[in-house]
Short mmCIF file of C-alpha atoms and ligand atoms in Angstrom, two decimals:
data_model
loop_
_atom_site.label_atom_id
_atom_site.label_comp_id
_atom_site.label_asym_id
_atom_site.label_seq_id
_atom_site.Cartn_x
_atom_site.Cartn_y
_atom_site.Cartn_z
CA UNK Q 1 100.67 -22.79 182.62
CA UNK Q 2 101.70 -24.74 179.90
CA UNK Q 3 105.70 -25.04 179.37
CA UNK Q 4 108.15 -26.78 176.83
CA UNK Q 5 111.76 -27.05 177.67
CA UNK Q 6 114.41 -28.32 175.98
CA UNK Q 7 115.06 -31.53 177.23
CA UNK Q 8 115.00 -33.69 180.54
CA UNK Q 9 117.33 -32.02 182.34
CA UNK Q 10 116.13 -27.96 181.57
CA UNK Q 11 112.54 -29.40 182.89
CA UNK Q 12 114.06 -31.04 185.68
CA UNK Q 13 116.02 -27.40 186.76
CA UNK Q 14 112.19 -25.51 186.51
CA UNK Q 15 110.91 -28.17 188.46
CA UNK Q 16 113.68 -28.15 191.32
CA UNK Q 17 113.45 -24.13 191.24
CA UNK Q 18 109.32 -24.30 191.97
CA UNK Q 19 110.73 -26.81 194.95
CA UNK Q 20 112.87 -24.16 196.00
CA UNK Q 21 110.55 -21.17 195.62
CA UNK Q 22 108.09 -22.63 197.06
CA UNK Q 23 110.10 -23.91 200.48
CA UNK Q 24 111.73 -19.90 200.27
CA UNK Q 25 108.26 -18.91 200.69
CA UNK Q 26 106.78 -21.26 203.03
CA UNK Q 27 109.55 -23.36 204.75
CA UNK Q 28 107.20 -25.66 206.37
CA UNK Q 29 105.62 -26.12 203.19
CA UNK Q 30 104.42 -30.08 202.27
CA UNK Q 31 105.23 -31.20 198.92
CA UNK Q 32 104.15 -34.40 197.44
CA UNK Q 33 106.84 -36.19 195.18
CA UNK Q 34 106.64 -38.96 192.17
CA UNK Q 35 109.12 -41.73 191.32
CA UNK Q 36 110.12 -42.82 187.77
CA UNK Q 37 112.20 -41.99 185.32
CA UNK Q 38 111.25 -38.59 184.82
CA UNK Q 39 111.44 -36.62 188.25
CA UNK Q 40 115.32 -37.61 188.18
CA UNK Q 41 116.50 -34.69 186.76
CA UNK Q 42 114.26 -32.34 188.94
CA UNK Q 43 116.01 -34.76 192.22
CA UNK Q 44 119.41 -33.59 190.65
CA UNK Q 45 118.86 -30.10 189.56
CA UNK Q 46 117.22 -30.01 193.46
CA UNK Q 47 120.41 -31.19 194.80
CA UNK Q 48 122.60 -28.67 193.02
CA UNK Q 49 120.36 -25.95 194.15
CA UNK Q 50 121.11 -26.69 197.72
CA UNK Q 51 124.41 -26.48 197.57
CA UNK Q 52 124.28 -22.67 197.87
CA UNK Q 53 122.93 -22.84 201.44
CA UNK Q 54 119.84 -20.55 200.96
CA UNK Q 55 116.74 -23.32 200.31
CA UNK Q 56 115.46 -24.73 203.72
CA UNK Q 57 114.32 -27.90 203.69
CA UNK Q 58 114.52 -28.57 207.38
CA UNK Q 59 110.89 -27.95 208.40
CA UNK Q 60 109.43 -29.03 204.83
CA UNK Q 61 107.15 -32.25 204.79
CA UNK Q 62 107.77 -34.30 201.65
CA UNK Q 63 105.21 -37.02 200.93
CA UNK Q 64 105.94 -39.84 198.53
CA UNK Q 65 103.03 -40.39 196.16
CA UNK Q 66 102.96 -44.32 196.57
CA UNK Q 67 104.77 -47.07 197.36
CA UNK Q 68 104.48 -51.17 196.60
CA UNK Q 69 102.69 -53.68 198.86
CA UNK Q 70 104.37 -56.48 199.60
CA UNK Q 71 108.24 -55.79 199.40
CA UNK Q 72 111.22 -56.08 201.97
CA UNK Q 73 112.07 -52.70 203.64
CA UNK Q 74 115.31 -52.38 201.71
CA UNK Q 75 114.38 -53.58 198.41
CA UNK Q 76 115.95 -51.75 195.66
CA UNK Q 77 112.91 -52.36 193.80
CA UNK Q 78 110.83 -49.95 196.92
CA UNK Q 79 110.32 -46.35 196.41
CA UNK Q 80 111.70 -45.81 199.75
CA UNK Q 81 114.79 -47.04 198.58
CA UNK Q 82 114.68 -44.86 194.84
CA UNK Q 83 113.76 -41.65 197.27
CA UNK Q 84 117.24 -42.48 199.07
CA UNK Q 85 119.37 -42.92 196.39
CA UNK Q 86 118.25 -40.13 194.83
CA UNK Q 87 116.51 -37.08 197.09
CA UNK Q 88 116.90 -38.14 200.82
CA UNK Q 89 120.46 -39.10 201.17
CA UNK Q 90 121.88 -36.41 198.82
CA UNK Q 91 120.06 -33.36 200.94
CA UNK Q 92 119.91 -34.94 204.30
CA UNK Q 93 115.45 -34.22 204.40
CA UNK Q 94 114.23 -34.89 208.05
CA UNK Q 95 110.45 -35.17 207.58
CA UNK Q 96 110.15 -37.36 205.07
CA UNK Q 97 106.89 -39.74 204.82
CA UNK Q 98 106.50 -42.97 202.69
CA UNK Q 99 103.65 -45.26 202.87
CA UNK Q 100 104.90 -48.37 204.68
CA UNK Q 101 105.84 -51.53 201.84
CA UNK Q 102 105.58 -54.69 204.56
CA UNK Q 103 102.76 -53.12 206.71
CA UNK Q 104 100.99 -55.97 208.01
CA UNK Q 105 97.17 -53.98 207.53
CA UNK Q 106 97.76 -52.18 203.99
CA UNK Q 107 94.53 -51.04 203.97
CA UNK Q 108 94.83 -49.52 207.63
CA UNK Q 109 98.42 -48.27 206.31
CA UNK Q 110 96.53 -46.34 203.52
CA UNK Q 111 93.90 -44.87 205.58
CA UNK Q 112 97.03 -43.72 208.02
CA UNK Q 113 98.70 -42.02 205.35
CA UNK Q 114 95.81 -40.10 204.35
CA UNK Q 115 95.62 -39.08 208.25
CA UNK Q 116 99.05 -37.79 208.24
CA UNK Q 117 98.48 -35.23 205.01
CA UNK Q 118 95.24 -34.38 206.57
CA UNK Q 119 96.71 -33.06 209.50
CA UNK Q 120 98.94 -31.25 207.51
CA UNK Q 121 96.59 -29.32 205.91
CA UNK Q 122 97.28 -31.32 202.62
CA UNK Q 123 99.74 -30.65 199.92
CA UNK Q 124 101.06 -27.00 199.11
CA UNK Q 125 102.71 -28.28 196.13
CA UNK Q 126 102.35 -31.69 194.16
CA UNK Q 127 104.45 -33.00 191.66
CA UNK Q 128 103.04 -35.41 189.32
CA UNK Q 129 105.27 -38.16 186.55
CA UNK Q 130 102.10 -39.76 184.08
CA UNK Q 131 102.20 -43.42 183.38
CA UNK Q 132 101.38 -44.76 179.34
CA UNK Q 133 97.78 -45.54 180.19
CA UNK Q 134 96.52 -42.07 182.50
CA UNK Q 135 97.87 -43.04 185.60
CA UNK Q 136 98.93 -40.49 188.16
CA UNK Q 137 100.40 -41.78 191.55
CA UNK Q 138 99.40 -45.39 191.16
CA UNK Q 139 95.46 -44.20 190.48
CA UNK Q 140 94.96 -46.42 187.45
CA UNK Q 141 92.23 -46.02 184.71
CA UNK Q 142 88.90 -46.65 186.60
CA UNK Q 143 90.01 -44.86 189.80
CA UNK Q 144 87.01 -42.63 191.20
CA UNK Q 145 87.88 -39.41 191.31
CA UNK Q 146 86.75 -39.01 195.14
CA UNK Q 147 89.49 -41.71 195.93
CA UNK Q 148 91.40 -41.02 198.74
CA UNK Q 149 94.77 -42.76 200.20
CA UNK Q 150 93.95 -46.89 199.12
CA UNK Q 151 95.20 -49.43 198.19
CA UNK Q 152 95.37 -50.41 194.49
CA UNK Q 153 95.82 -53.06 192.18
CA UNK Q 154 98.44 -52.29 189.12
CA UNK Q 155 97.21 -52.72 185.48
CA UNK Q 156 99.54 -55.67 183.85
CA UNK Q 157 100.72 -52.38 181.72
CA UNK Q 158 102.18 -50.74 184.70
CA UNK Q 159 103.78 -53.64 186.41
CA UNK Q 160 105.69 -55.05 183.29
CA UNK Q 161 106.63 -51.09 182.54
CA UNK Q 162 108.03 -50.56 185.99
CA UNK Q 163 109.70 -53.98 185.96
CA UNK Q 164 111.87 -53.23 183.03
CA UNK Q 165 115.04 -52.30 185.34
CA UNK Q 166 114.68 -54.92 187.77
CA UNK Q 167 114.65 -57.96 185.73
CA UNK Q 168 111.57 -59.42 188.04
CA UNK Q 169 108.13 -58.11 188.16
CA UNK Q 170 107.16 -55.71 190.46
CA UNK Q 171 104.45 -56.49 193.05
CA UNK Q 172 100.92 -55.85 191.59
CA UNK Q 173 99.39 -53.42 194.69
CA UNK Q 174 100.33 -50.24 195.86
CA UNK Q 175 99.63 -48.02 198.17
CA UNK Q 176 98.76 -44.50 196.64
CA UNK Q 177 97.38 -41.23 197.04
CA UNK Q 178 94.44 -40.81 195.73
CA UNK Q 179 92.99 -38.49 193.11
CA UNK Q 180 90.55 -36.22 195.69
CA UNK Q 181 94.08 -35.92 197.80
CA UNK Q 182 95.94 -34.93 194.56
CA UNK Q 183 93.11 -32.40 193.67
CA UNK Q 184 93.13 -30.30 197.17
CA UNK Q 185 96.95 -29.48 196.48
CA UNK Q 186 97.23 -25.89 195.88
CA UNK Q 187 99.64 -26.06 193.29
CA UNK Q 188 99.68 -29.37 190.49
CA UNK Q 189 102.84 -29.71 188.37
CA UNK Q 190 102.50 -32.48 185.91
CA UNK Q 191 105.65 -33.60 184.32
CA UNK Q 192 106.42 -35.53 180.60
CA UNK Q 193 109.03 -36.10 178.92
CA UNK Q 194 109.76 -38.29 175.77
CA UNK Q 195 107.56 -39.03 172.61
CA UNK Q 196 106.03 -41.85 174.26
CA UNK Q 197 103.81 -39.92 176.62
CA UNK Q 198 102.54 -37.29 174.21
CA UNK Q 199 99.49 -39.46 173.11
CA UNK Q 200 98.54 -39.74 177.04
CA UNK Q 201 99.31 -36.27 177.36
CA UNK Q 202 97.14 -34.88 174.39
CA UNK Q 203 94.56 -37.68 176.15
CA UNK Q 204 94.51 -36.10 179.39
CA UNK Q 205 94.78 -32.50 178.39
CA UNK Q 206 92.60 -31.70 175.89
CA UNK Q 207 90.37 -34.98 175.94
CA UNK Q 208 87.29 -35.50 177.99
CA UNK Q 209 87.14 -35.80 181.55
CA UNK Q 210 86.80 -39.27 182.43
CA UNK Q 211 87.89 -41.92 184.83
CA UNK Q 212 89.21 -44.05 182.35
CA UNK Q 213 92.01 -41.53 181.99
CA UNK Q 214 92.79 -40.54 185.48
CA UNK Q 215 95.38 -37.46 184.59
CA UNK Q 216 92.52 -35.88 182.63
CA UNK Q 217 90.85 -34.50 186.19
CA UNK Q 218 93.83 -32.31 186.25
CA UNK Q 219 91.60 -30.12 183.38
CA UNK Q 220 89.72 -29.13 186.55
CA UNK Q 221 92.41 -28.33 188.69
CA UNK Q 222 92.78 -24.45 188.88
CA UNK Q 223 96.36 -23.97 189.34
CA UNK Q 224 97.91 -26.20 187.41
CA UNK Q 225 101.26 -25.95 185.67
CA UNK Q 226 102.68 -28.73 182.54
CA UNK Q 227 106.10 -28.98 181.95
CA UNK Q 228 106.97 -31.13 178.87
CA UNK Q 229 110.61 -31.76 177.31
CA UNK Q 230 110.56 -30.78 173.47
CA UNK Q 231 110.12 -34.70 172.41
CA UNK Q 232 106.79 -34.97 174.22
CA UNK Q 233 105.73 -31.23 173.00
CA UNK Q 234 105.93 -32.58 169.18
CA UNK Q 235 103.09 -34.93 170.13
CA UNK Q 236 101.09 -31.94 171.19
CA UNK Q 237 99.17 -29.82 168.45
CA UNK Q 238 100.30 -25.73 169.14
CA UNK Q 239 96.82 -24.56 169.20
CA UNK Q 240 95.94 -27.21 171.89
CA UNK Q 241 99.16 -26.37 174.10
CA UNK Q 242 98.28 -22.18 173.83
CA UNK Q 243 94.87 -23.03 175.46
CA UNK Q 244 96.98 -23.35 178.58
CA UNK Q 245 98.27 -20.44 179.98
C1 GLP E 301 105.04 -45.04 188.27
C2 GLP E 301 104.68 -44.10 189.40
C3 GLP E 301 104.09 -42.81 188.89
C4 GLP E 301 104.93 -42.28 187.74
C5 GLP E 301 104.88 -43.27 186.60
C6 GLP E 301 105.63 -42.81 185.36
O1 GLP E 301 104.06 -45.95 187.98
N1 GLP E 301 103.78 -44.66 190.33
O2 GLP E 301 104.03 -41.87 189.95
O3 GLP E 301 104.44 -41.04 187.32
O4 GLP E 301 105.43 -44.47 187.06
O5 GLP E 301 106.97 -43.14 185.46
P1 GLP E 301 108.11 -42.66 184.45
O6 GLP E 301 108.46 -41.27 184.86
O7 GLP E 301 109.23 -43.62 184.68
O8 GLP E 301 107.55 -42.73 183.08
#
């Protein structure tokens, strides 16, 4: 399913409602969740949602997609701190896993992580922010698409990008989820918004299928749904957007 909303927030209220349908019909459900700029709205929207008492989250599993290497626990510039501020705090979430940022084996960290989704069953429902260059989760261009939970080194794109805010760089490995992981979720909902992700967008929709633009496996995944604000949809040619349904 292909859908255009009219701005940030309206695409962040569909995306907290999917949440929410999705824990009303599964309450143990495990969702994978993004950081960045976009999925803010959809934290919000989430938020405001709860406050009418009738979405559990109490036996949900959320999953964050990545995390740095190489930062204090409490660093503002940590996804474990941004999911916090903006998701864990607000709705009080008790099962809530983030790939450690100061393990002392990253690698063994990653392979870990992927354990813990495993034995879950892996995602019901995975939400997915695009980076400039094709990146989803921190699987930069070149990724295999068998990848798994690794560790991965950031392209110089990414880091000064995701540095903006903070004034410093941010480290230059992750840990991240990798693109097989992303693929077995049963549901996929990509999110865009702005004009500067509709060239990526067009890219990894209706482009070829190719590691060098790692969103573009989502072509093969078969229950996928694209939410993109009204800024990012005038990037997108109509007849390519109706060939997704
Ligand atoms: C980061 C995250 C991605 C996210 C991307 C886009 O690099 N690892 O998961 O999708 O940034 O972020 P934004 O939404 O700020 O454009």
């Amino acid at each position: 399913m292909f859908k255009i909303e009219e701005d940030s927030q309206k695409l962040g209220q569909t995306a907290a409602v999917i949440i929410a349908r999705q824990l009303i019909k599964k309450p143990n459900s495990v969702i994978a969740l993004p950081t960045g700029v976009t999925p803010i709205p959809m934290y919000n929207a989430f938020v405001e949602l709860m406050k009418y008492g009738i979405v559990p989250v109490e036996d949900a599993h959320f999953f964050n997609l990545d995390e740095y290497v190489g930062l204090t626990k409490n660093d503002p510039m940590s996804f474990a701190y941004y999911m916090d501020k903006h998701f864990l705090s607000k709705i009080g979430v008790i099962k809530h896993e983030i790939p450690l940022t100061n393990a002392k084996d990253p690698e063994k960290e990653a392979q870990n992580y992927e354990g813990k989704i495993k034995a879950l069953g892996g995602f019901d429902l995975c939400f997915l922010g695009i980076g400039i260059d094709g990146h989803i989760g921190f699987n930069e261009p070149g990724t295999p698409f068998s990848s798994i939970t690794h560790v991965a080194k950031l392209q110089p794109s990414t880091i000064k990008r995701n540095s903006k805010e903070f004034g410093k760089e941010v480290p230059n490995l992750a840990i991240t989820v990798g693109i097989k992981t992303i693929m077995h979720s049963h549901h996929i909902v990509l999110m865009a918004t702005g004009t500067e992700k509709s060239d990526i967008l067009n890219k990894t929709l209706f482009g070829e299928v190719t590691t060098s633009v790692p969103a573009s496996v989502l072509q093969l995944h078969p229950n996928l749904t694209i939410l993109v604000d009204k800024e990012c949809a005038k990037g997108i040619t109509t007849t390519n957007a109706r060939s997704f349904r």
